[in-house]
Each structure stands twice: as structure tokens, then as C-alpha cells.
CSV table of C-alpha atoms and ligand atoms in Angstrom, one decimal:
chain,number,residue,atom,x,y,z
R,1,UNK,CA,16.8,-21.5,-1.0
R,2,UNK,CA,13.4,-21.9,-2.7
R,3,UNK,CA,11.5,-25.0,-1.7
R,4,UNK,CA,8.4,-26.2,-1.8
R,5,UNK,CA,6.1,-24.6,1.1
R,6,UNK,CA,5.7,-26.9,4.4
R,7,UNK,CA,3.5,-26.8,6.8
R,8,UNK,CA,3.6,-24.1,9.5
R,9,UNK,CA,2.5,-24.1,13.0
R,10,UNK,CA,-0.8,-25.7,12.6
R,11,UNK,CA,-1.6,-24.6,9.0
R,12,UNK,CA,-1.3,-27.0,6.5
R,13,UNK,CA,1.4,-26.5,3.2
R,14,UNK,CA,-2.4,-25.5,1.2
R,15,UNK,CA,-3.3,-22.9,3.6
R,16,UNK,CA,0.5,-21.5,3.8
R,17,UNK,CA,0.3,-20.8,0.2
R,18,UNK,CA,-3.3,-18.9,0.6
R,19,UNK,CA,-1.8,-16.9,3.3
R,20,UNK,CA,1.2,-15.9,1.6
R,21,UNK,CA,-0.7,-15.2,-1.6
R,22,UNK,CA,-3.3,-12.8,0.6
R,23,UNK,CA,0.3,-11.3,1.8
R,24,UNK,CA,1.3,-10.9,-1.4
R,25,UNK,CA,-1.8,-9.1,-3.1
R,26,UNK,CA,-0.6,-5.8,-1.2
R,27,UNK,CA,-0.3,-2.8,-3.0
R,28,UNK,CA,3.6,-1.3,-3.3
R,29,UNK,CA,5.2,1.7,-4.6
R,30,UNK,CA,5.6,1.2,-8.1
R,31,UNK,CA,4.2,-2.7,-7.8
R,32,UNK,CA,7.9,-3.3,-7.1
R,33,UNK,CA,6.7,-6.0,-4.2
R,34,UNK,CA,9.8,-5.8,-1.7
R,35,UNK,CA,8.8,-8.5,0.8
R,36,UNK,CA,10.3,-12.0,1.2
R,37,UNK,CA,8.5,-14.7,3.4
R,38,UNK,CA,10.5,-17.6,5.5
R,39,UNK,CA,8.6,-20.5,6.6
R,40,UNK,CA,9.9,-22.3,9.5
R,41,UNK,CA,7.9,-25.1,11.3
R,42,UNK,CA,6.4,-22.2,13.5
R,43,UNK,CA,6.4,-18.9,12.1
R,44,UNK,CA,6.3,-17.4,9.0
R,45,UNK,CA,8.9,-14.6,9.0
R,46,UNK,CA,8.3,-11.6,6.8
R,47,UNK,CA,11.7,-9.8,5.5
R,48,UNK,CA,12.2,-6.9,3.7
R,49,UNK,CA,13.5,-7.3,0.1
R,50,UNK,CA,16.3,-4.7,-0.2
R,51,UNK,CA,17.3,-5.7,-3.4
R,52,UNK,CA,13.5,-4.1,-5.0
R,53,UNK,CA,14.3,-0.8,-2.8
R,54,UNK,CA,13.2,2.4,-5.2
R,55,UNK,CA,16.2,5.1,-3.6
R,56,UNK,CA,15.0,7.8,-6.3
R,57,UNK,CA,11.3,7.7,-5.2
R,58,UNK,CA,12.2,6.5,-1.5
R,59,UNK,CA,15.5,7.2,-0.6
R,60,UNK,CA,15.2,6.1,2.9
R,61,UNK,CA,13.0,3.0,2.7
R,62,UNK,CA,9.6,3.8,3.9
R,63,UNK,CA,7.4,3.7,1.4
R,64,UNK,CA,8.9,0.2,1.1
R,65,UNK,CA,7.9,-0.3,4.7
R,66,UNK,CA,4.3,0.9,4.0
R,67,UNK,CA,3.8,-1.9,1.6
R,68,UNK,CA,5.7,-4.8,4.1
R,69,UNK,CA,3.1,-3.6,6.5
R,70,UNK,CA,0.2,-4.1,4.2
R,71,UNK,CA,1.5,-7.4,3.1
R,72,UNK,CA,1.5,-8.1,7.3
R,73,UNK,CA,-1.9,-7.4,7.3
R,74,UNK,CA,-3.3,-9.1,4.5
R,75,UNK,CA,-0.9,-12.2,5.9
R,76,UNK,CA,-2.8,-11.9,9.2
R,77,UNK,CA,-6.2,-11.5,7.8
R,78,UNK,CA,-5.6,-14.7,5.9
R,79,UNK,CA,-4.3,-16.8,9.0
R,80,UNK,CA,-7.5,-15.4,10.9
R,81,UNK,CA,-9.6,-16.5,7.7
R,82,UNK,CA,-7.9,-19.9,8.7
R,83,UNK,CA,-9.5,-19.9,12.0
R,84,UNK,CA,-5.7,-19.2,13.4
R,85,UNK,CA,-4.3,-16.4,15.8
R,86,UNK,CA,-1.6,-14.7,14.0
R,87,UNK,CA,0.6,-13.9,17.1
R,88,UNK,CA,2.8,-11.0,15.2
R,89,UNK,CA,6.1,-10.1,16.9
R,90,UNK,CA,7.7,-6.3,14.9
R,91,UNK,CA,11.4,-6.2,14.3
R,92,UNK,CA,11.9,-9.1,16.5
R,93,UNK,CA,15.8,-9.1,16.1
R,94,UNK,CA,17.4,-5.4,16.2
R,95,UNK,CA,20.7,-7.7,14.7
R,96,UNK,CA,18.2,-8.2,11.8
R,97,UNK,CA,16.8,-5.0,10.7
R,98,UNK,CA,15.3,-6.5,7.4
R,99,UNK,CA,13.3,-8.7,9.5
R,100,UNK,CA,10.5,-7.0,10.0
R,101,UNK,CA,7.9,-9.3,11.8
R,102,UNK,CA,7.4,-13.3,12.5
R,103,UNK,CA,3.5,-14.3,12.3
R,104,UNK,CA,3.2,-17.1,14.5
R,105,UNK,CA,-0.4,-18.9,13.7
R,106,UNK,CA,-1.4,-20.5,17.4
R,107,UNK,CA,-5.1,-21.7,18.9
R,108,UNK,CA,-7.8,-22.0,16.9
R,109,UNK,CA,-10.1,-18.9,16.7
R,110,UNK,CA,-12.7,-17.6,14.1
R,111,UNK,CA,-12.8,-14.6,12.2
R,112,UNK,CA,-15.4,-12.4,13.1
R,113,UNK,CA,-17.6,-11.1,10.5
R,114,UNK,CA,-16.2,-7.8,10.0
R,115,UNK,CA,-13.1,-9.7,9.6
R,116,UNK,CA,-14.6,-12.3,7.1
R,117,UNK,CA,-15.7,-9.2,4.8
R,118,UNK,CA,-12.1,-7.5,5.0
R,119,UNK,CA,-10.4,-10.8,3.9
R,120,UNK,CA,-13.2,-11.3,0.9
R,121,UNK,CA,-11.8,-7.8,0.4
R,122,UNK,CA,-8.0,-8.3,0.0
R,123,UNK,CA,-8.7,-9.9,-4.0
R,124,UNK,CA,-11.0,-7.4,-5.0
R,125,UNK,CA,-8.5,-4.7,-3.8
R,126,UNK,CA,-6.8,-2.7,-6.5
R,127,UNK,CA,-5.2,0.9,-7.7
R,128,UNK,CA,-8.0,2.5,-9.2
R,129,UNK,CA,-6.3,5.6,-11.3
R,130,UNK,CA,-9.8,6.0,-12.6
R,131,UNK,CA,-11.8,9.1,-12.3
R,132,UNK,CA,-14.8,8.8,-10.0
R,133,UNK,CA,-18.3,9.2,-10.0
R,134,UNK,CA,-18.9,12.5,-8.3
R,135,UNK,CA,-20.5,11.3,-5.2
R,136,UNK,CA,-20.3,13.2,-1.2
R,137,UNK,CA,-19.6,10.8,1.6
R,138,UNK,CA,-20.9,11.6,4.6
R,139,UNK,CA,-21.5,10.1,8.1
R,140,UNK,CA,-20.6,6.0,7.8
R,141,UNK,CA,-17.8,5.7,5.1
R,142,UNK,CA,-15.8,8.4,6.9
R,143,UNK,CA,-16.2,6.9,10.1
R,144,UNK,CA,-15.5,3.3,9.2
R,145,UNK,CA,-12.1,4.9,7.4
R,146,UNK,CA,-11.3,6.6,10.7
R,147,UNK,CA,-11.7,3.6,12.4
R,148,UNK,CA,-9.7,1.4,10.2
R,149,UNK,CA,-6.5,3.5,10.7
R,150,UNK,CA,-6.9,3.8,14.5
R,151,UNK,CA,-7.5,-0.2,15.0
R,152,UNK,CA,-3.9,-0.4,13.5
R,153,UNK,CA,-2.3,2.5,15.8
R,154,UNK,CA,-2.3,4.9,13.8
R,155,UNK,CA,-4.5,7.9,12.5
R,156,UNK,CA,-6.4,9.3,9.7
R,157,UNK,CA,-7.1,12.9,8.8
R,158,UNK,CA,-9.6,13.3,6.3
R,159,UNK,CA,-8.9,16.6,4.3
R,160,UNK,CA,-11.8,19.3,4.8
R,161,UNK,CA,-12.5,20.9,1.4
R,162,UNK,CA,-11.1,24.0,2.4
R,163,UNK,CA,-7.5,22.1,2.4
R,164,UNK,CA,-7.9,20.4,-0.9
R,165,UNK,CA,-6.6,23.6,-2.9
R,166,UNK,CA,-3.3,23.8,-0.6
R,167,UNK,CA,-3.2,20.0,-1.3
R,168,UNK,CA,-3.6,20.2,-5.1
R,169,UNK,CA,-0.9,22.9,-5.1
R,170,UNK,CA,1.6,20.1,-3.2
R,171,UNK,CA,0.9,17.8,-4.9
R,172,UNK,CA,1.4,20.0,-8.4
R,173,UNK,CA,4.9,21.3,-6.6
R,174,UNK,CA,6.1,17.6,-5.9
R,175,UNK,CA,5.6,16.4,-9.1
R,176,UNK,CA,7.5,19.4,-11.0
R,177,UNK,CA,10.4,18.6,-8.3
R,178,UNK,CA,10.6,14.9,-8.9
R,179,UNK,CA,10.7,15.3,-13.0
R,180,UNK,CA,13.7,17.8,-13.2
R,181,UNK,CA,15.2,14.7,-11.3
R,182,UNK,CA,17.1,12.2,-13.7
R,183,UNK,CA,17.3,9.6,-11.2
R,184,UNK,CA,13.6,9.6,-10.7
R,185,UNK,CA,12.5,10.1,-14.2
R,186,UNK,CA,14.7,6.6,-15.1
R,187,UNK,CA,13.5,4.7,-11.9
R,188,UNK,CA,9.9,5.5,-13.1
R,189,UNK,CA,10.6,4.7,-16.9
R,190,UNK,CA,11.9,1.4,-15.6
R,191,UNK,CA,8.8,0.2,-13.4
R,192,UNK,CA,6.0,1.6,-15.5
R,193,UNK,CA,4.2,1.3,-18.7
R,194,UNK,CA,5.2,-2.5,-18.5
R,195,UNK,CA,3.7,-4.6,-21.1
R,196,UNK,CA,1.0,-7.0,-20.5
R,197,UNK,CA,2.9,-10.4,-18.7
R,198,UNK,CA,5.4,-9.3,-16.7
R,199,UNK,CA,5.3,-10.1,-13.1
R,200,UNK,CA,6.1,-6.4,-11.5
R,201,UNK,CA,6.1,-3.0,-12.4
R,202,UNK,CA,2.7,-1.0,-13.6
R,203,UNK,CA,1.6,-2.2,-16.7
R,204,UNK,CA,0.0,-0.3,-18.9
R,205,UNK,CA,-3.2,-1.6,-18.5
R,206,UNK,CA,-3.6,-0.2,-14.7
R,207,UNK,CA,-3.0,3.4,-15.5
R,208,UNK,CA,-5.2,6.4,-15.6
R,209,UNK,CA,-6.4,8.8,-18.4
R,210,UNK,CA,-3.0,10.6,-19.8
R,211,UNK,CA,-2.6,14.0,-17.6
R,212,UNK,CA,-3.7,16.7,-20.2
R,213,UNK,CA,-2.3,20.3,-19.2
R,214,UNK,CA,-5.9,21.7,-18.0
R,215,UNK,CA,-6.1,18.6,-15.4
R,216,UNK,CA,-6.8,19.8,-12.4
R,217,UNK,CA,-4.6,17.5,-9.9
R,218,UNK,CA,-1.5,16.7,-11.3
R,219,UNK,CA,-1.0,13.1,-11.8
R,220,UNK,CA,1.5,10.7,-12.6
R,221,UNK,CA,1.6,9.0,-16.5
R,222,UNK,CA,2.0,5.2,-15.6
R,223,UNK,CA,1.3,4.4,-19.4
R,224,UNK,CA,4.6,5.4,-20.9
R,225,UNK,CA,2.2,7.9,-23.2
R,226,UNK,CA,-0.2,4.9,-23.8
R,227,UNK,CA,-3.4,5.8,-21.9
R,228,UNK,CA,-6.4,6.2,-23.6
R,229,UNK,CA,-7.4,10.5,-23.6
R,230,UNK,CA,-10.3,12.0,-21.3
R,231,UNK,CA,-13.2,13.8,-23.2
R,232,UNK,CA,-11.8,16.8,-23.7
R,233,UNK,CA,-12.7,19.0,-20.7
R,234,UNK,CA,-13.8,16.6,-18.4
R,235,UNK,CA,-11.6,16.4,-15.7
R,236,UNK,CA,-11.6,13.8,-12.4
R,237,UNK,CA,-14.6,14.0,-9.8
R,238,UNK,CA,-15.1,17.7,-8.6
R,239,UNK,CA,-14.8,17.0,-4.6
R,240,UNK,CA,-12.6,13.9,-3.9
R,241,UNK,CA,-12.7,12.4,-0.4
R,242,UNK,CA,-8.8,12.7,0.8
R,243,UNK,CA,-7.3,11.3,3.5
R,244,UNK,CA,-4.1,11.2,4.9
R,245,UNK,CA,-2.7,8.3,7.0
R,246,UNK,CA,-0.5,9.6,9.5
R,247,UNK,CA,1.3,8.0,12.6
R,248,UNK,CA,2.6,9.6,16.0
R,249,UNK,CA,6.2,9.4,15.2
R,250,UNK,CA,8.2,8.2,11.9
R,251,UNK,CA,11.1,5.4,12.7
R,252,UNK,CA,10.5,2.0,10.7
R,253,UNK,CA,8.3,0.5,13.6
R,254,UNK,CA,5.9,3.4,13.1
R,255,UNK,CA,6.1,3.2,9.4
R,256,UNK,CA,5.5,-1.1,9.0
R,257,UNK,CA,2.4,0.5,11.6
R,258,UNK,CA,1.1,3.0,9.1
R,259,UNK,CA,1.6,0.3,6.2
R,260,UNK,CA,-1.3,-1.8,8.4
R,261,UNK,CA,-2.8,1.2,8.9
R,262,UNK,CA,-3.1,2.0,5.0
R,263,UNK,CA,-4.2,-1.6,4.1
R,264,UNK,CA,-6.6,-2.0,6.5
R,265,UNK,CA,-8.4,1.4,5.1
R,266,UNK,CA,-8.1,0.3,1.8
R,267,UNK,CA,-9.8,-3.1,2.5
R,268,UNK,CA,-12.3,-1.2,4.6
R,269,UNK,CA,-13.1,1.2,1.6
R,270,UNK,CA,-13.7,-2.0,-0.5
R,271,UNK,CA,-15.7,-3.2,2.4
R,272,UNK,CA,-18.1,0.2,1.5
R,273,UNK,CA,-17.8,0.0,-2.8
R,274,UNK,CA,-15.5,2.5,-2.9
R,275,UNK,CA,-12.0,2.0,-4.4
R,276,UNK,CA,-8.5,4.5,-4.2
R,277,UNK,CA,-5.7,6.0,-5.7
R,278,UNK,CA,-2.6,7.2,-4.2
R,279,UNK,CA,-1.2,10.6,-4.2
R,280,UNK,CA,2.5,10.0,-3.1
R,281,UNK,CA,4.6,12.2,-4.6
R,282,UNK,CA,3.6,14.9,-1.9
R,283,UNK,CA,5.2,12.5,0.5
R,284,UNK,CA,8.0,11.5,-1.2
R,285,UNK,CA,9.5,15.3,-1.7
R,286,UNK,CA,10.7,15.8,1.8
R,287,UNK,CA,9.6,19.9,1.3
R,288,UNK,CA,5.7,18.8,0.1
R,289,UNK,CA,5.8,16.0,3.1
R,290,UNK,CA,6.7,18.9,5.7
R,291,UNK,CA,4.0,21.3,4.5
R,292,UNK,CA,1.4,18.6,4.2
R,293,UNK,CA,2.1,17.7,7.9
R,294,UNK,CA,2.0,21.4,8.6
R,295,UNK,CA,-1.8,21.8,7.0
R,296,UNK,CA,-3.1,18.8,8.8
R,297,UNK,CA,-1.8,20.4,12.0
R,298,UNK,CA,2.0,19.6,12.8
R,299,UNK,CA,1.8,16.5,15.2
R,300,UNK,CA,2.0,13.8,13.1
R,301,UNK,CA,3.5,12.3,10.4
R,302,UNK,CA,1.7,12.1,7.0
R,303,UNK,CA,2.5,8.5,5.8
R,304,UNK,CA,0.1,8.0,2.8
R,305,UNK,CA,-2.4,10.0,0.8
R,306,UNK,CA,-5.5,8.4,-0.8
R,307,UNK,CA,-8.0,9.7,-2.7
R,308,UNK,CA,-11.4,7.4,-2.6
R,309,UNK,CA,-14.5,7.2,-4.1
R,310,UNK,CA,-16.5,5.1,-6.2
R,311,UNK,CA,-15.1,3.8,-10.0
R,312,UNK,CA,-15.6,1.6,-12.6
R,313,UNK,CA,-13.6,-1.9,-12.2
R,314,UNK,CA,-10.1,-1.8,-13.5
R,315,UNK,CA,-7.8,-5.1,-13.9
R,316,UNK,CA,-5.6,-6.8,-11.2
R,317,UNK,CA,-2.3,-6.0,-11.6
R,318,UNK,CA,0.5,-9.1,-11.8
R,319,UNK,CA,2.4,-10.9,-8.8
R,320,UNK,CA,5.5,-12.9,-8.8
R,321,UNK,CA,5.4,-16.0,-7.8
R,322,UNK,CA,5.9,-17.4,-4.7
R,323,UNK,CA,8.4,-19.5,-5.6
R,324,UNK,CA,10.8,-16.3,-5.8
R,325,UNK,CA,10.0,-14.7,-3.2
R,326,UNK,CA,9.2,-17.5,0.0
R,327,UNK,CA,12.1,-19.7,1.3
R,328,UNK,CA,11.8,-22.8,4.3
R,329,UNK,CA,14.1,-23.8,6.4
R,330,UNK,CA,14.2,-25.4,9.5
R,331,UNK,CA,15.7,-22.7,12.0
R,332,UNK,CA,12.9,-21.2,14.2
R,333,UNK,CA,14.0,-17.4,14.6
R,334,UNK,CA,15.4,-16.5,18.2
R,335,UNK,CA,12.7,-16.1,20.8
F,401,FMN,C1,3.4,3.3,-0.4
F,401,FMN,C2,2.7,3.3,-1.8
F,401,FMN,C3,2.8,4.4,-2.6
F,401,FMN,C4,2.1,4.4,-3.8
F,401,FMN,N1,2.1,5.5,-4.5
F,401,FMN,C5,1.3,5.6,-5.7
F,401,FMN,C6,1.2,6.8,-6.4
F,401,FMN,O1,1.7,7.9,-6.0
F,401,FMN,N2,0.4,6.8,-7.5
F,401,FMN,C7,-0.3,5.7,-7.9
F,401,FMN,O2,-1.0,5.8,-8.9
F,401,FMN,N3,-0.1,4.5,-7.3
F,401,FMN,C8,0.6,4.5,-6.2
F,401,FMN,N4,0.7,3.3,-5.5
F,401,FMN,C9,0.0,2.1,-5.9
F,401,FMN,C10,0.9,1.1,-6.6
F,401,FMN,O3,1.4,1.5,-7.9
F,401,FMN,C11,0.1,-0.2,-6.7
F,401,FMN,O4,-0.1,-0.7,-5.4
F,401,FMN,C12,0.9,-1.3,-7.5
F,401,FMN,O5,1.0,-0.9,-8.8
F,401,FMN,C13,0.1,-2.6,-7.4
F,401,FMN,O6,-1.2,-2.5,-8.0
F,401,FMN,P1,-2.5,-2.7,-7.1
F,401,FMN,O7,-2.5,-1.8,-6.0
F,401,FMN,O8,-3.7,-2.5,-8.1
F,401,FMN,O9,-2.5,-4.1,-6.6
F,401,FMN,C14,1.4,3.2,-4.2
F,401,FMN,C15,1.4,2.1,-3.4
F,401,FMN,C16,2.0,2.1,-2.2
F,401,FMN,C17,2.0,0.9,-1.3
């Protein structure tokens, strides 16, 4: 039941609450937010939350496990901000396969500085559907992002301009697939262009520019028809930097991996001023996902696509509160 937070491990109730509101400023498909946290006096346990599973966009659960895995993050960020270890355990119970990982804080330890600038990262984070400055990264952004992905096992590919074409053309091909699908086109009506003051969903304020024919990626309307129009003519940056966050095989281990993975490049691109949107659809369509993994040479498994660069600010989208999503009780989870 929902309770009042406690004390876990060595953290006090205060610093429970900062780390589950770090978790909880994670980005998720749709801001749907499908995590629940249960506190015992040892570990905080992160579960999946079935119940906010989007089956037209992500039929089999993985986008959902993406955004677990960037909640995990952002949860052991915070405990390390504490001057905790965060001694993480994945899918510690195979009887419990919405369990995804207990976060044990032990010892005392401080967060390094790299660390300390990720977790002043994890507030400032946000979906910027924005178009970006025009702007070529070179050398240190690109290997900082690289980096990022492979500290949390898993890999990034970052698109050479050649590819972006065959990417656009995905991308354009998903999104045609997904609107002749009713399912899809309710789910989305449902969790976007949300009024101001709702705790979930997209609200209005968070969305792009409205896609105008001549656009030259094909995005997604998260306004309901309400975003403010482009110029006329002028279209996003002309060379995006896109990258695609892949892992070496694609059960739910690999995917709560990737969702680290994602988080911890999107912090690090914070880290360097630059912000991101998400291409997913390309991912979602199972026939897009398959020649994406194809172009970025057949061995792994495309997870996420960003593209990055450098924006105006945009507002912080809304979280529930913890209250309705975090439980205590007083049985430790099997060892
Ligand atoms: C796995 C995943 C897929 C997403 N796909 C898209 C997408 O295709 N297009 C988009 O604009 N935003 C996408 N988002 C961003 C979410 O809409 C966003 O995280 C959510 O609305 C919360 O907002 P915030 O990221 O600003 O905190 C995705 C997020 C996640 C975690």
C-alpha cells in the first residue's frame, strides 16, 4: 500500500524521496512513466508498472524497459550523489519478472566529479522537439556519447551522413505504417496533446513545431494540432548528429541495459549543452527496426534513436507523485 517513505539502508526517509524523485525524472515513451519503487529497510526495489504498458506503440514491452532502465540510472546516480554505493542486482527473481532490479545503498563512497555533473544533469534533462541550431560536432561530444553508452554495456553508432537519407526514409515509412493503425492512432490521442496539469502523458506545451508537408524528417504531432507553425520554409537543422543506441542481443536484461545506456547519453549530452529528441517510430515498426539494424551493420540491436544538438530551453514535463507510484513494507526481497 502507499505509505509514507522510511528510511532505507543507510539513507535517511529525506534522501529516499531525492533518490526516487532523480528515478522518476526519466524520460518514457509517451511520459506514460511505467515504474513502481518498493522500499524495504534495505533495498529499494524497482518494478515494472504493467498496468501503464503502451501494446500499440510497444507491443512487447521494451520501450517500457528502456525507460525502467533510465529511471535505474538516474536512481543510482542519486544514491551515489548521497555518498552511497548503489549495489544493483537485474531481474533478481526469474518468479518475478516485473521486478526488474533491487538498489541496495551500502558503504559510504563519493561521487566523482564526472559523476557530480551527470547527477546536476538529471533536472535539466528534457525532450527537446525543438529544431536546432545548425552546428557540426566533431572530435569530444561524439566521443563522450560513445563512451556513455559503452560504460553501461552497450553501444552507440553514430549515423555517418551518408546514412541519414536511408534513415529519413525509415523513419518517413514507420510513421505512414503506424497511422493506418487504429490502435496506435487512439493510444496516441490518449497520451498526447494533454492539457497543462495533468501528471502524465505529453502536454501540449512539450511538443514541436506542427509537421507541415515539405518537412524534411517526418515527425510525430504531440500537440493534438496545437503547435505553434515554423516560418514557412524553414525546416529543422540541415545535418543532425544521429545516433543509435544498440545492445549485443535483445531479451529484457539487454533492453533494462540499453535503457542505462540511453540515460546515461542523454545526461552526458546535457553534460556538453546539447539536448535530444527521439526518433522511435523506426524502432517500434518491427520492418523499419530490421532495416535500421541492417544499415548500421547487422550485429546488434538498434534500441533507441536520438537526434542531438543544441536548442533553445523548453519546459519540464509533469511527474506523478510519489505517493502513487512507491510502496514500503517490511519484507526484504529473497537474496
Ligand atoms: C523509449 C522512449 C521512446 C521515446 N520516443 C519518443 C519519440 O519517438 N518521439 C518523441 O518526441 N519523444 C519520444 N520519447 C520522449 C518522451 O515522450 C518523453 O521522455 C516524455 O514525454 C517525458 O518528457 P521528458 O523527456 O521531457 O522528461 C521517448 C522516450 C522514451 C524513453
Amino acid at each position: 500500500m502507499p505509505a509514507t517513505l522510511v528510511p532505507v539502508g543507510g539513507l535517511s526517509t529525506e534522501q529516499v524521496r531525492e533518490a526516487l524523485l532523480a528515478a522518476t525524472r526519466a524520460p518514457s515513451l509517451h511520459n506514460s512513466q511505467p515504474w513502481r519503487f518498493r522500499c524495504t529497510p534495505s533495498t529499494i526495489e524497482l518494478h515494472a508498472d504493467v498496468d501503464r504498458a503502451l501494446p500499440a506503440a510497444d507491443p512487447d514491452n521494451r520501450e517500457l524497459l528502456l525507460a525502467c532502465g533510465a529511471a535505474l540510472l538516474n536512481l543510482r546516480l542519486a544514491i551515489r550523489g548521497l555518498g552511497y554505493y548503489p549495489d544493483v542486482r537485474l531481474f533478481p527473481d526469474h518468479r518475478r519478472p516485473e521486478l526488474l532490479a533491487t538498489v541496495r545503498p551500502r558503504g559510504h563512497q563519493m561521487a566523482s566529479p564526472a559523476e557530480q555533473r551527470l547527477i546536476a544533469a538529471i533536472p535539466r534533462r528534457r525532450t527537446n522537439r525543438q529544431p536546432f541550431f545548425d552546428e557540426t560536432f566533431t572530435g569530444p561530444e561524439r566521443d563522450a556519447l560513445r563512451r556513455a553508452a559503452e560504460a553501461e554495456r552497450s553501444w552507440l553508432a553514430l549515423l555517418p551522413p551518408e546514412q541519414v537519407p536511408t534513415l529519413r526514409q525509415l523513419v518517413q515509412q514507420a510513421h505512414f505504417l503506424q497511422q493506418e493503425d487504429p490502435g496506435f492512432v487512439a493510444e496516441w490521442q490518449r497520451w498526447t496533446g494533454r492539457p497543462f496539469g495533468e501528471s502524465d502523458g505529453v502536454p501540449v506545451s512539450s511538443g514541436g513545431p506542427l509537421p507541415e508537408a515539405h518537412d524534411e524528417w517526418t515527425l510525430r504531432d504531440f500537440t493534438a494540432g496545437q503547435g505553434r507553425r515554423r516560418v514557412e520554409g524553414k525546416d529543422f537543422e540541415s545535418a543532425p548528429l544521429i545516433v543509435v543506441i544498440g545492445s549485443f542481443h535483445d531479451l529484457p536484461p539487454a533492453r533494462l541495459q540499453a535503457g542505462q545506456a540511453m540515460q546515461r547519453v542523454l545526461l552526458t549530452a546535457i553534460d556538453h549543452g546539447m539536448s535530444a529528441s527521439f526518433l522511435s517510430q523506426v524502432v517500434e515498426v518491427p520492418e523499419t527496426r530490421r532495416k535500421l539494424r541492417t544499415l548500421i551493420g547487422g550485429g546488434l540491436w538498434p534500441q533507441a534513436v536520438l537526434r542531438l544538438g543544441r536548442g533553445s530551453p523548453v519546459p519540464r514535463t509533469p511527474r506523478r507523485p510519489l505517493e502513487d507510484l512507491a510502496e514500503v513494507t517490511d519484507v526484504e526481497p529473497e537474496a
